[in-house]
Structure formats: C-alpha cells, structure tokens
Amino acid sequence: EGRGAGLLPNFNGRQSELLDKVCEEGGFAYSRLALLGAAGDLSAAEAAHEMAWEQLHAAPWHAVHPVWRDAYSLSCLHMASFLHCKGNLEEALRFLDMGLIMGGSLLRLDLNSAISFLQCPASRVDGVPTDSSEAATSNDRPEEHDEPAFVHDHVESKCTDVLCPRMYSMAPTPREQPNWSMGNGEIIASRFKPTDFSELPPWSLSCTSIERRCILPLEDFLCEFFLPGKPVVITGAMIHWPAMEKWKNLEYLQQVIGNRTVPVEVGEHYLASGWKQELMTISQLFERIHSSKCAPASTRVYLAQYPLFDQIPQLREDVSVPDYCTISGELLSINAWLGPVGTVTPLHHDPHHNLLAQVVGQKYIRLYSPPFSESLCPYNEPMLINSSQVDLDNPDNGKFPLVKSLPFMDCILEEGEMLYIPPKWWHYVRSLSPSFSVNFWWNAAKDFHE
C-alpha cells in the first residue's frame, strides 16, 4: 500500500521516543503495529489505531495515561496518510481532527501541519498528492499547544467533569435577528426572522437588570467590577472583530470550518436524561441547526464550550482577546458556543473569571450572587457540585420554595456585547435565536486582591 508522504511526519526522535514510552506502558503490540504501519502496511496501521482507541476508553478520561493519547495521535497521522494517498481527503481530514480532539500534545504541531497541507490545493491533483514539500511549508505553522483539544469540563462556562457547563425594565419587543438557513443544498447567508421571547424562564426581566457600559475603560472595569466581583455588560468593545461580519455569512463558515469534525452535545442540556455527545462535521451541525425548529429538545445539538480555535487556528484570527482578560493572572481557555435557538446551559457557577462575547444572535442570561448558593441547592455529586438542582425553566416551588423570592440579575445579551461573570456567580443561559458565542476564561494572580 502507498502512503501520502507529505502528510506523514518524519519518523524522527520524537516518534521513536513515543514508541519507547508506549512499550514501557506495556504497549509492545501497538509499537510493532505502528512501525509496520509507518512502513506501508495498512492493516497494521488500522490495528494500531483500533488498539490506541481502545486504550482511550479503557478507563475514565482523567485516568488514561498521556502516552496513549499521543499514540492515538500517531495512529491518526498514519491512517490519514493512507487515505490521502487514495484520494479520500474528507476521511483523511476526519482522522486528523480526531487526533486533535482525542490525542495528546506531542504531535499537535504535526497534525496541524498535515491539515494545512491537506487543505492546500497544490498538494493534490484529482485527489492524488503532488510535490508536497512546497505545499507543506507554504502555510504558517500554528503554535503547538500543551493541552489536548478535547474538553471534559463543561463551562458559558460549566466547569464539571462531564465527558465528551442594555438595560430592560420590561420585556423587549421582538426584533429581527440573523437566522442561518439552507438553500439549494448549500449553507447560505441568512435571512431575518423575529426573535421569540416566549420561552424565557418564569420571572425573567422582572428583577434587576445587569448594568451596561459602553466601551468600558480598563481602569473603570478593574475598580468598579473586577475587584468588587460585580457583573457588567460591555458594549462597543467587539466592533473591530472580523467575526462580527464574517460569522454572519454561513458561506464563509462553511468554507473555513464546514468539513471539520467536532464533538457536539445532543439533548436538552447536560443535566437532562439522554444527554450525549456525537462526532459530526460542522456542516452536519448546521444542517441539524436548520432542522431543529420542529425537533424535540432531546435531539437538540450544541457545540458547547469547545476549544474550536485551537483546532482551527484560522478562525482564531477573527476574534481578539479583550484587554479585560489580561489585567491579572493568565488566560486559561477560549471556547466556542454554536447552536440553534433554544439551547440551554442550566444554572451553575464556575471558579474563574468569565467574559462571554456574543457574535451572532441573542442570549438570555440570569445571574444569582454567590451568597445564595445554599438556597440554589447544588448537587451533592462531585462532578455536579457546581450545578444547581433548580430547573429554572420548570421550577418546583414545593421542593425549592426559596428560589422564587431570591433576587437575581438578568439581561438579553445582544450581538456585539460582552458579559463579565465573576467567579462563583450562578448563571443560566438560553439562546433566543441561532447563536455563535465565544467565552474567555481566566484566573487572577494570587496576590492581586491583596
């Protein structure tokens, strides 16, 4: 069997060292098969990939030895090389994405480089690779990341260990919002439809509105909101983002990310029965978003709290890290949230500072301050201890009698607006239209508040 040499990294010291470590963990059979696969044996490459996949599922994710994540990445590179040579580019790309999603950090640079090569027209003629040396170096190589792309914590943001969480004095008048739709078999730029506010939880927009500030100066943010731990909606701070225009055009998104594979949540929300995750391309996700209006909540799809920008660096160029996230500590993650109208993140809190930026569509967000934690009845299970048992969409006043009287803050987060959520603040999020959001999660230096 032939392989796409331009895709496969040189079998240098890193790969040899990896196989030595795999052997130390008892993976002698994998190492032998991987060597045979690298030499051109497709059956051996398939067997090595299956073996690595089984190791990833032999224990809870946190207990999987990191060397098997790197071994899985290597097997994905081998399989993608065979598929590339055969002209099956879509399947080759799927294997590379799986390496980024489930694999370790050792070969991330090789995976990203292979994806860049695969997506370069000069790398193939009618599906057959041409001179790969120029194509493989014609793209800027993305930075190597230390952490795997697959997220098992769920933040808008839901920090749990679940596998792959304008001032209005009255309800606003429904307004027109972009609606991603399908036409002639292709994803196209949206038409407009009115947003429906009828699905908001009880008591919405009846309490205190979150304060709104336009292009909030950094010093004012620090003194009035960050240090006191007070939420704020910031307007006008995203106007320079290319995403504000580009992401409303589904043709652009289809071109840049449509064929990339990602883990998508399926179900009402992560606390609901039947909730699961499925792997699909983003094109398939858009198709499901388009058809979700009449679908039951149990089949609703949501790309939630996913480090999409690590997997697709080109999309990262469309957003900018706000200065508000850089005044203390370090940026921990940038996550994408993409889904249809009606997606819900149940009431929960997170341990870090959170800035939620709304790029496309609208979201309703309700906040409860940390002193009300006991009244919001967190789960006792360790993995859900930051999630509330209270279902705000269907509150049980008999079981949770105090909730109705608890004061809260809420808002409709519009396109181009950011919401700062301080640590430990409980928050519930519901999309009011098809939505694309980005959240920035960062911590504060230990001595910053002293």
mmCIF file of N, CA and C in Angstrom, residues 161-258:
data_model
loop_
_atom_site.group_PDB
_atom_site.id
_atom_site.type_symbol
_atom_site.label_atom_id
_atom_site.label_comp_id
_atom_site.label_asym_id
_atom_site.label_seq_id
_atom_site.Cartn_x
_atom_site.Cartn_y
_atom_site.Cartn_z
ATOM 1 N N ASP A 161 -16.910 17.759 35.316
ATOM 2 C CA ASP A 161 -16.047 16.729 34.734
ATOM 3 C C ASP A 161 -16.866 15.785 33.863
ATOM 4 N N VAL A 162 -17.817 16.347 33.088
ATOM 5 C CA VAL A 162 -18.665 15.537 32.228
ATOM 6 C C VAL A 162 -17.987 15.339 30.899
ATOM 7 N N LEU A 163 -18.001 14.114 30.382
ATOM 8 C CA LEU A 163 -17.335 13.810 29.115
ATOM 9 C C LEU A 163 -18.041 14.505 27.962
ATOM 10 N N CYS A 164 -16.890 14.278 27.056
ATOM 11 C CA CYS A 164 -17.213 14.462 25.634
ATOM 12 C C CYS A 164 -18.025 13.274 25.222
ATOM 13 N N PRO A 165 -20.149 23.171 31.358
ATOM 14 C CA PRO A 165 -21.436 23.665 31.561
ATOM 15 C C PRO A 165 -21.114 24.938 30.747
ATOM 16 N N ARG A 166 -28.193 45.912 27.892
ATOM 17 C CA ARG A 166 -28.976 47.147 27.695
ATOM 18 C C ARG A 166 -29.974 47.181 28.775
ATOM 19 N N MET A 167 -30.101 47.703 29.340
ATOM 20 C CA MET A 167 -30.956 47.677 30.490
ATOM 21 C C MET A 167 -32.397 47.559 30.018
ATOM 22 N N TYR A 168 -33.127 46.595 30.565
ATOM 23 C CA TYR A 168 -34.525 46.390 30.211
ATOM 24 C C TYR A 168 -35.353 46.512 31.484
ATOM 25 N N SER A 169 -36.314 47.378 31.472
ATOM 26 C CA SER A 169 -37.220 47.472 32.595
ATOM 27 C C SER A 169 -38.452 46.609 32.368
ATOM 28 N N MET A 170 -38.638 46.145 31.136
ATOM 29 C CA MET A 170 -39.733 45.251 30.801
ATOM 30 C C MET A 170 -39.287 44.400 29.630
ATOM 31 N N ALA A 171 -40.064 43.394 29.285
ATOM 32 C CA ALA A 171 -39.695 42.512 28.182
ATOM 33 C C ALA A 171 -39.569 43.314 26.903
ATOM 34 N N PRO A 172 -38.477 43.154 26.163
ATOM 35 C CA PRO A 172 -38.278 43.933 24.946
ATOM 36 C C PRO A 172 -39.192 43.457 23.822
ATOM 37 N N THR A 173 -39.388 44.328 22.875
ATOM 38 C CA THR A 173 -40.162 43.967 21.701
ATOM 39 C C THR A 173 -39.356 43.027 20.834
ATOM 40 N N PRO A 174 -39.957 41.910 20.363
ATOM 41 C CA PRO A 174 -39.206 41.001 19.488
ATOM 42 C C PRO A 174 -38.621 41.752 18.309
ATOM 43 N N ARG A 175 -37.388 41.433 17.969
ATOM 44 C CA ARG A 175 -36.708 42.115 16.891
ATOM 45 C C ARG A 175 -36.143 41.104 15.915
ATOM 46 N N GLU A 176 -35.742 41.572 14.769
ATOM 47 C CA GLU A 176 -35.231 40.673 13.765
ATOM 48 C C GLU A 176 -33.774 40.331 14.044
ATOM 49 N N GLN A 177 -33.455 39.023 13.897
ATOM 50 C CA GLN A 177 -32.114 38.537 14.141
ATOM 51 C C GLN A 177 -31.682 37.643 12.991
ATOM 52 N N PRO A 178 -30.388 37.544 12.745
ATOM 53 C CA PRO A 178 -29.924 36.639 11.692
ATOM 54 C C PRO A 178 -30.356 35.209 11.959
ATOM 55 N N ASN A 179 -30.798 34.526 10.933
ATOM 56 C CA ASN A 179 -31.204 33.133 11.036
ATOM 57 C C ASN A 179 -30.454 32.332 9.991
ATOM 58 N N TRP A 180 -29.529 31.496 10.417
ATOM 59 C CA TRP A 180 -28.802 30.671 9.477
ATOM 60 C C TRP A 180 -29.778 29.703 8.823
ATOM 61 N N SER A 181 -29.771 29.651 7.508
ATOM 62 C CA SER A 181 -30.718 28.796 6.811
ATOM 63 C C SER A 181 -30.034 28.107 5.660
ATOM 64 N N MET A 182 -30.728 27.133 5.080
ATOM 65 C CA MET A 182 -30.176 26.351 3.995
ATOM 66 C C MET A 182 -30.876 26.710 2.700
ATOM 67 N N GLY A 183 -30.155 26.607 1.599
ATOM 68 C CA GLY A 183 -30.765 26.867 0.312
ATOM 69 C C GLY A 183 -29.990 26.189 -0.791
ATOM 70 N N ASN A 184 -30.685 25.509 -1.671
ATOM 71 C CA ASN A 184 -30.058 24.824 -2.799
ATOM 72 C C ASN A 184 -28.953 23.869 -2.365
ATOM 73 N N GLY A 185 -29.167 23.253 -1.193
ATOM 74 C CA GLY A 185 -28.202 22.268 -0.733
ATOM 75 C C GLY A 185 -26.944 22.860 -0.140
ATOM 76 N N GLU A 186 -26.839 24.185 -0.057
ATOM 77 C CA GLU A 186 -25.643 24.811 0.492
ATOM 78 C C GLU A 186 -26.027 25.732 1.641
ATOM 79 N N ILE A 187 -25.089 25.870 2.566
ATOM 80 C CA ILE A 187 -25.296 26.844 3.639
ATOM 81 C C ILE A 187 -25.088 28.231 3.073
ATOM 82 N N ILE A 188 -26.060 29.107 3.307
ATOM 83 C CA ILE A 188 -26.016 30.425 2.705
ATOM 84 C C ILE A 188 -26.153 31.494 3.769
ATOM 85 N N ALA A 189 -25.877 32.711 3.394
ATOM 86 C CA ALA A 189 -26.058 33.835 4.297
ATOM 87 C C ALA A 189 -27.523 33.925 4.691
ATOM 88 N N SER A 190 -27.782 34.425 5.903
ATOM 89 C CA SER A 190 -29.108 34.323 6.487
ATOM 90 C C SER A 190 -30.084 35.370 5.986
ATOM 91 N N ARG A 191 -31.352 35.003 6.133
ATOM 92 C CA ARG A 191 -32.407 35.994 6.081
ATOM 93 C C ARG A 191 -32.700 36.365 7.527
ATOM 94 N N PHE A 192 -33.734 37.168 7.733
ATOM 95 C CA PHE A 192 -34.010 37.608 9.085
ATOM 96 C C PHE A 192 -35.361 37.086 9.544
ATOM 97 N N LYS A 193 -35.450 36.812 10.824
ATOM 98 C CA LYS A 193 -36.718 36.418 11.419
ATOM 99 C C LYS A 193 -36.810 37.035 12.809
ATOM 100 N N PRO A 194 -38.015 37.230 13.352
ATOM 101 C CA PRO A 194 -38.137 37.808 14.692
ATOM 102 C C PRO A 194 -37.700 36.824 15.759
ATOM 103 N N THR A 195 -37.091 37.346 16.819
ATOM 104 C CA THR A 195 -36.696 36.520 17.951
ATOM 105 C C THR A 195 -37.895 36.286 18.853
ATOM 106 N N ASP A 196 -38.014 35.065 19.400
ATOM 107 C CA ASP A 196 -39.143 34.689 20.242
ATOM 108 C C ASP A 196 -38.712 34.738 21.702
ATOM 109 N N PHE A 197 -39.382 35.583 22.496
ATOM 110 C CA PHE A 197 -39.064 35.711 23.913
ATOM 111 C C PHE A 197 -40.029 34.911 24.787
ATOM 112 N N SER A 198 -40.908 34.128 24.171
ATOM 113 C CA SER A 198 -41.938 33.440 24.937
ATOM 114 C C SER A 198 -41.396 32.280 25.758
ATOM 115 N N GLU A 199 -40.190 31.795 25.445
ATOM 116 C CA GLU A 199 -39.640 30.633 26.136
ATOM 117 C C GLU A 199 -38.749 30.992 27.316
ATOM 118 N N LEU A 200 -38.731 32.258 27.717
ATOM 119 C CA LEU A 200 -37.893 32.644 28.850
ATOM 120 C C LEU A 200 -38.407 32.015 30.139
ATOM 121 N N PRO A 201 -37.526 31.746 31.096
ATOM 122 C CA PRO A 201 -37.960 31.176 32.386
ATOM 123 C C PRO A 201 -38.892 32.128 33.124
ATOM 124 N N PRO A 202 -39.679 31.599 34.073
ATOM 125 C CA PRO A 202 -40.547 32.464 34.884
ATOM 126 C C PRO A 202 -39.755 33.567 35.567
ATOM 127 N N TRP A 203 -40.395 34.698 35.709
ATOM 128 C CA TRP A 203 -39.874 35.878 36.399
ATOM 129 C C TRP A 203 -38.785 36.606 35.623
ATOM 130 N N SER A 204 -38.548 36.215 34.362
ATOM 131 C CA SER A 204 -37.477 36.859 33.596
ATOM 132 C C SER A 204 -37.747 38.333 33.372
ATOM 133 N N LEU A 205 -36.684 39.132 33.384
ATOM 134 C CA LEU A 205 -36.720 40.571 33.118
ATOM 135 C C LEU A 205 -37.654 41.311 34.067
ATOM 136 N N SER A 206 -37.809 40.762 35.293
ATOM 137 C CA SER A 206 -38.692 41.385 36.279
ATOM 138 C C SER A 206 -37.923 41.870 37.493
ATOM 139 N N CYS A 207 -36.642 41.593 37.533
ATOM 140 C CA CYS A 207 -35.840 41.937 38.708
ATOM 141 C C CYS A 207 -34.829 43.015 38.318
ATOM 142 N N THR A 208 -33.592 42.897 38.726
ATOM 143 C CA THR A 208 -32.565 43.901 38.459
ATOM 144 C C THR A 208 -31.851 43.606 37.152
ATOM 145 N N SER A 209 -31.766 44.601 36.299
ATOM 146 C CA SER A 209 -31.023 44.433 35.058
ATOM 147 C C SER A 209 -29.527 44.589 35.319
ATOM 148 N N ILE A 210 -28.738 43.826 34.600
ATOM 149 C CA ILE A 210 -27.289 43.942 34.722
ATOM 150 C C ILE A 210 -26.843 45.285 34.143
ATOM 151 N N GLU A 211 -25.994 45.975 34.859
ATOM 152 C CA GLU A 211 -25.523 47.284 34.402
ATOM 153 C C GLU A 211 -24.816 47.169 33.055
ATOM 154 N N ARG A 212 -25.030 48.162 32.216
ATOM 155 C CA ARG A 212 -24.433 48.165 30.880
ATOM 156 C C ARG A 212 -23.514 49.383 30.752
ATOM 157 N N ARG A 213 -22.313 49.161 30.197
ATOM 158 C CA ARG A 213 -21.358 50.243 29.998
ATOM 159 C C ARG A 213 -20.779 50.137 28.591
ATOM 160 N N CYS A 214 -20.678 51.270 27.942
ATOM 161 C CA CYS A 214 -20.187 51.310 26.560
ATOM 162 C C CYS A 214 -18.674 51.525 26.544
ATOM 163 N N ILE A 215 -17.966 50.642 25.854
ATOM 164 C CA ILE A 215 -16.503 50.694 25.723
ATOM 165 C C ILE A 215 -15.894 51.061 27.074
ATOM 166 N N LEU A 216 -16.129 50.205 28.037
ATOM 167 C CA LEU A 216 -15.730 50.437 29.421
ATOM 168 C C LEU A 216 -14.215 50.572 29.528
ATOM 169 N N PRO A 217 -13.697 51.702 30.040
ATOM 170 C CA PRO A 217 -12.247 51.840 30.229
ATOM 171 C C PRO A 217 -11.707 50.763 31.161
ATOM 172 N N LEU A 218 -10.495 50.348 30.913
ATOM 173 C CA LEU A 218 -9.912 49.244 31.662
ATOM 174 C C LEU A 218 -9.831 49.553 33.153
ATOM 175 N N GLU A 219 -9.462 50.771 33.487
ATOM 176 C CA GLU A 219 -9.356 51.143 34.900
ATOM 177 C C GLU A 219 -10.709 51.099 35.585
ATOM 178 N N ASP A 220 -11.757 51.552 34.877
ATOM 179 C CA ASP A 220 -13.102 51.505 35.450
ATOM 180 C C ASP A 220 -13.571 50.063 35.624
ATOM 181 N N PHE A 221 -13.247 49.216 34.659
ATOM 182 C CA PHE A 221 -13.606 47.795 34.785
ATOM 183 C C PHE A 221 -12.933 47.192 36.022
ATOM 184 N N LEU A 222 -11.664 47.516 36.204
ATOM 185 C CA LEU A 222 -10.913 46.970 37.319
ATOM 186 C C LEU A 222 -11.505 47.420 38.661
ATOM 187 N N CYS A 223 -11.737 48.697 38.796
ATOM 188 C CA CYS A 223 -12.145 49.256 40.087
ATOM 189 C C CYS A 223 -13.626 49.035 40.393
ATOM 190 N N GLU A 224 -14.481 49.103 39.376
ATOM 191 C CA GLU A 224 -15.920 49.059 39.612
ATOM 192 C C GLU A 224 -16.529 47.667 39.491
ATOM 193 N N PHE A 225 -15.858 46.764 38.794
ATOM 194 C CA PHE A 225 -16.472 45.459 38.540
ATOM 195 C C PHE A 225 -15.556 44.280 38.885
ATOM 196 N N PHE A 226 -14.314 44.293 38.410
ATOM 197 C CA PHE A 226 -13.421 43.162 38.631
ATOM 198 C C PHE A 226 -13.112 42.972 40.114
ATOM 199 N N LEU A 227 -12.606 44.015 40.769
ATOM 200 C CA LEU A 227 -12.239 43.891 42.173
ATOM 201 C C LEU A 227 -13.447 43.673 43.083
ATOM 202 N N PRO A 228 -14.568 44.381 42.878
ATOM 203 C CA PRO A 228 -15.746 44.125 43.725
ATOM 204 C C PRO A 228 -16.459 42.816 43.379
ATOM 205 N N GLY A 229 -16.141 42.202 42.238
ATOM 206 C CA GLY A 229 -16.833 40.989 41.830
ATOM 207 C C GLY A 229 -18.257 41.269 41.409
ATOM 208 N N LYS A 230 -18.439 42.194 40.477
ATOM 209 C CA LYS A 230 -19.762 42.626 40.052
ATOM 210 C C LYS A 230 -19.912 42.418 38.538
ATOM 211 N N PRO A 231 -20.998 41.800 38.079
ATOM 212 C CA PRO A 231 -21.198 41.592 36.636
ATOM 213 C C PRO A 231 -21.434 42.903 35.906
ATOM 214 N N VAL A 232 -21.132 42.892 34.603
ATOM 215 C CA VAL A 232 -21.389 44.060 33.774
ATOM 216 C C VAL A 232 -21.491 43.626 32.316
ATOM 217 N N VAL A 233 -22.386 44.258 31.586
ATOM 218 C CA VAL A 233 -22.468 44.082 30.131
ATOM 219 C C VAL A 233 -21.660 45.202 29.492
ATOM 220 N N ILE A 234 -20.718 44.841 28.634
ATOM 221 C CA ILE A 234 -19.847 45.816 27.974
ATOM 222 C C ILE A 234 -20.235 45.886 26.501
ATOM 223 N N THR A 235 -20.581 47.060 26.043
ATOM 224 C CA THR A 235 -20.976 47.241 24.647
ATOM 225 C C THR A 235 -19.888 47.987 23.884
ATOM 226 N N GLY A 236 -19.858 47.790 22.571
ATOM 227 C CA GLY A 236 -18.953 48.536 21.712
ATOM 228 C C GLY A 236 -17.517 48.064 21.698
ATOM 229 N N ALA A 237 -17.201 46.982 22.425
ATOM 230 C CA ALA A 237 -15.811 46.541 22.532
ATOM 231 C C ALA A 237 -15.448 45.455 21.528
ATOM 232 N N MET A 238 -16.424 45.051 20.690
ATOM 233 C CA MET A 238 -16.165 43.987 19.712
ATOM 234 C C MET A 238 -16.302 44.482 18.280
ATOM 235 N N ILE A 239 -16.487 45.766 18.109
ATOM 236 C CA ILE A 239 -16.788 46.299 16.784
ATOM 237 C C ILE A 239 -15.670 46.044 15.786
ATOM 238 N N HIS A 240 -14.433 45.876 16.285
ATOM 239 C CA HIS A 240 -13.283 45.670 15.398
ATOM 240 C C HIS A 240 -13.059 44.203 15.069
ATOM 241 N N TRP A 241 -13.822 43.300 15.640
ATOM 242 C CA TRP A 241 -13.634 41.879 15.375
ATOM 243 C C TRP A 241 -14.079 41.536 13.957
ATOM 244 N N PRO A 242 -13.251 40.908 13.144
ATOM 245 C CA PRO A 242 -13.715 40.431 11.832
ATOM 246 C C PRO A 242 -14.894 39.469 11.948
ATOM 247 N N ALA A 243 -14.974 38.741 13.057
ATOM 248 C CA ALA A 243 -16.060 37.779 13.251
ATOM 249 C C ALA A 243 -17.428 38.431 13.222
ATOM 250 N N MET A 244 -17.507 39.713 13.579
ATOM 251 C CA MET A 244 -18.803 40.374 13.640
ATOM 252 C C MET A 244 -19.490 40.436 12.280
ATOM 253 N N GLU A 245 -18.726 40.396 11.228
ATOM 254 C CA GLU A 245 -19.296 40.342 9.885
ATOM 255 C C GLU A 245 -19.163 38.947 9.276
ATOM 256 N N LYS A 246 -17.988 38.361 9.395
ATOM 257 C CA LYS A 246 -17.718 37.086 8.720
ATOM 258 C C LYS A 246 -18.615 35.964 9.211
ATOM 259 N N TRP A 247 -18.887 35.907 10.525
ATOM 260 C CA TRP A 247 -19.610 34.764 11.064
ATOM 261 C C TRP A 247 -21.110 34.826 10.797
ATOM 262 N N LYS A 248 -21.576 35.938 10.273
ATOM 263 C CA LYS A 248 -22.977 36.008 9.854
ATOM 264 C C LYS A 248 -23.172 35.449 8.458
ATOM 265 N N ASN A 249 -22.062 35.175 7.785
ATOM 266 C CA ASN A 249 -22.095 34.631 6.431
ATOM 267 C C ASN A 249 -21.765 33.142 6.513
ATOM 268 N N LEU A 250 -22.784 32.313 6.365
ATOM 269 C CA LEU A 250 -22.580 30.879 6.510
ATOM 270 C C LEU A 250 -21.737 30.296 5.390
ATOM 271 N N GLU A 251 -21.692 30.966 4.262
ATOM 272 C CA GLU A 251 -20.806 30.501 3.188
ATOM 273 C C GLU A 251 -19.354 30.585 3.635
ATOM 274 N N TYR A 252 -19.013 31.639 4.354
ATOM 275 C CA TYR A 252 -17.653 31.781 4.876
ATOM 276 C C TYR A 252 -17.350 30.679 5.888
ATOM 277 N N LEU A 253 -18.278 30.459 6.835
ATOM 278 C CA LEU A 253 -18.061 29.435 7.843
ATOM 279 C C LEU A 253 -17.979 28.049 7.223
ATOM 280 N N GLN A 254 -18.802 27.810 6.210
ATOM 281 C CA GLN A 254 -18.754 26.524 5.525
ATOM 282 C C GLN A 254 -17.384 26.310 4.882
ATOM 283 N N GLN A 255 -16.843 27.350 4.292
ATOM 284 C CA GLN A 255 -15.553 27.243 3.617
ATOM 285 C C GLN A 255 -14.418 27.011 4.613
ATOM 286 N N VAL A 256 -14.449 27.705 5.737
ATOM 287 C CA VAL A 256 -13.334 27.664 6.684
ATOM 288 C C VAL A 256 -13.410 26.458 7.619
ATOM 289 N N ILE A 257 -14.617 26.128 8.093
ATOM 290 C CA ILE A 257 -14.728 25.089 9.130
ATOM 291 C C ILE A 257 -15.741 24.005 8.801
ATOM 292 N N GLY A 258 -16.423 24.091 7.663
ATOM 293 C CA GLY A 258 -17.529 23.188 7.386
ATOM 294 C C GLY A 258 -17.165 21.718 7.394
#
